[in-house]
Coordinates of C-alpha atoms in Angstrom, one line a residue:
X88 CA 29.5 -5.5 -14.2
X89 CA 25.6 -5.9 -13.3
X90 CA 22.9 -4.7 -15.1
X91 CA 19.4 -4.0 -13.8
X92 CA 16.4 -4.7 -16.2
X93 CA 12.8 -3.3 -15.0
X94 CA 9.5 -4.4 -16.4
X95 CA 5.8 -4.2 -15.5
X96 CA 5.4 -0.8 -15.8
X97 CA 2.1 0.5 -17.7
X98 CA -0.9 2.6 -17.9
X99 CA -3.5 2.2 -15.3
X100 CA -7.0 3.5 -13.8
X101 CA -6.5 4.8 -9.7
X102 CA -7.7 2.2 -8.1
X103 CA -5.9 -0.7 -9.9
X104 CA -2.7 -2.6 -9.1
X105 CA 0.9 -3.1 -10.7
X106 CA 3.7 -5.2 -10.0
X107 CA 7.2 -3.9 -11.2
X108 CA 9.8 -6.7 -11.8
X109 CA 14.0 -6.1 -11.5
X110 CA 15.9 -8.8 -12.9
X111 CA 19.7 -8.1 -12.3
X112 CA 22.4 -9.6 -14.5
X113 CA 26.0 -10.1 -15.0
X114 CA 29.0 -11.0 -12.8
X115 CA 27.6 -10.7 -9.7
X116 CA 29.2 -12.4 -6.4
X117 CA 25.8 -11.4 -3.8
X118 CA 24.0 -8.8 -4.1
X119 CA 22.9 -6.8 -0.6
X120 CA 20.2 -4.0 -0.3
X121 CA 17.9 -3.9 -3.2
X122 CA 15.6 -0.8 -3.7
X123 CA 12.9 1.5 -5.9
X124 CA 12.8 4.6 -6.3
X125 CA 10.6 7.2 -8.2
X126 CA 10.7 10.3 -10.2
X127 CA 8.1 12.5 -11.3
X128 CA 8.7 15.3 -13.9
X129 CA 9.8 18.1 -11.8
X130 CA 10.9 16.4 -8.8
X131 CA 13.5 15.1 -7.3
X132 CA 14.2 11.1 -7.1
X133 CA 12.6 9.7 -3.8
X134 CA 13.0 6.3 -2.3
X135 CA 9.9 4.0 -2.6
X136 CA 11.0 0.8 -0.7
X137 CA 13.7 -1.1 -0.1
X138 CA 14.8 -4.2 0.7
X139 CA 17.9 -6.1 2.5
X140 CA 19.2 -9.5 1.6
X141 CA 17.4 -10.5 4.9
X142 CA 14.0 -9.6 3.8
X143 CA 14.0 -6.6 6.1
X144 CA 12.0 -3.9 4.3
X145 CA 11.8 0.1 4.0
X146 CA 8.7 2.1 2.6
X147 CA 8.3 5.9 2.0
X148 CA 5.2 6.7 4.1
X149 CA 3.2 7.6 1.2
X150 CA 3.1 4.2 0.0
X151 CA 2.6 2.2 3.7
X152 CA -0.1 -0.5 3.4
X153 CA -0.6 0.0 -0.6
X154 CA 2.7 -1.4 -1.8
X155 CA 4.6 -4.5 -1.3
X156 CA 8.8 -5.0 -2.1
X157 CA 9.8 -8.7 -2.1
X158 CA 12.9 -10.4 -3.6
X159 CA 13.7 -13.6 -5.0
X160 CA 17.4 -14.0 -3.8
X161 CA 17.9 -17.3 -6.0
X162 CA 17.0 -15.3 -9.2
X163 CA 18.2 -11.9 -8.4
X164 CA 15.0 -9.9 -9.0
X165 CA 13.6 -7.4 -6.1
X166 CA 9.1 -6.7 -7.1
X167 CA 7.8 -4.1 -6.1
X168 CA 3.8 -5.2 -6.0
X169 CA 1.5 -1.7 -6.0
X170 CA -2.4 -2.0 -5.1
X171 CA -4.8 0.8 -5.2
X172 CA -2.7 3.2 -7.2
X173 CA -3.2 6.9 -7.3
X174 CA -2.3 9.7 -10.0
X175 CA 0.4 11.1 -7.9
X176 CA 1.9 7.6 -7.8
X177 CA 2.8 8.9 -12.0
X178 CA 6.3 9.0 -12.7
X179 CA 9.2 6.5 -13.6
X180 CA 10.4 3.8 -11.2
X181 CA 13.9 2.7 -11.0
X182 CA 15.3 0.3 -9.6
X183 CA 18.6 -0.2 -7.4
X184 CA 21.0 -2.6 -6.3
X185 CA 24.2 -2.6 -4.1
X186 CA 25.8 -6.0 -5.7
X187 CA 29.5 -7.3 -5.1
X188 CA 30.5 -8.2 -8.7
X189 CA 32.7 -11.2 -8.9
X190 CA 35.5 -9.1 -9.5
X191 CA 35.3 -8.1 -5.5
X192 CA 34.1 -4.8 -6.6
X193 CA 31.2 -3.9 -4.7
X194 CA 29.0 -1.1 -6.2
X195 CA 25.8 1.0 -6.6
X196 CA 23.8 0.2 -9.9
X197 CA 20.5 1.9 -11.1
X198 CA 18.0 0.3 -13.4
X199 CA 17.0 1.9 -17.0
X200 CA 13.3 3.0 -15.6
X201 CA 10.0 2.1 -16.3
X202 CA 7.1 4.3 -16.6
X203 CA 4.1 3.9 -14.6
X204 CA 1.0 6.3 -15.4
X205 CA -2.4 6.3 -13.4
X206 CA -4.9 8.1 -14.7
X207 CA -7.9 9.7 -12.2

């Protein structure tokens, strides 16, 4: 089993900068493509950015040139650093993970969420 433990998340003016941490936990073997996504109230889940094990990286175009995803492989934690935030960036980011536990049973797991508010 892995669990995926968000932090950073907060209140902040448009303009200013977050950086979202994902810790995973638990009995994992490796862990390959790591991920955030976002959902606002109302709408559907959308991919932010992602991440593979080889540092090769995915953003949703609304976010090119604001955000950053980066990974520590040797801790197990995917960031996700946001710079010149906007209100429509509001909703609650979760993050993802595609981990081979230690069991040999490779699986999709979802972080709990963390909010992130910016206010105009």
């Amino acid at each position: 089993q892995v669990q995926l433990v968000e932090s950073g998340g907060g209140l902040v003016q448009a303009g200013g900068s977050l950086r979202l941490s994902c810790a995973a936990s638990g009995s994992i073997f490796s862990i390959d493509a790591m991920g955030w996504y976002r959902q606002a109230p109302g709408e559907q889940r959308e991919l932010v950015a992602s991440i593979t094990s080889g540092g090769s990286t995915n953003y949703a175009d609304s976010v090119k040139g604001r955000f950053t995803i980066s990974r520590d492989n040797a801790k197990n934690t995917v960031y996700l650093q946001m710079n010149s935030l906007k209100p429509e960036d509001t909703a609650v980011y979760y993050c993802d993970a595609d981990a081979l536990a230690t069991s040999r049973s490779r699986a999709h797991y979802w972080g709990q969420g963390t909010q992130v508010t910016v206010s105009s």
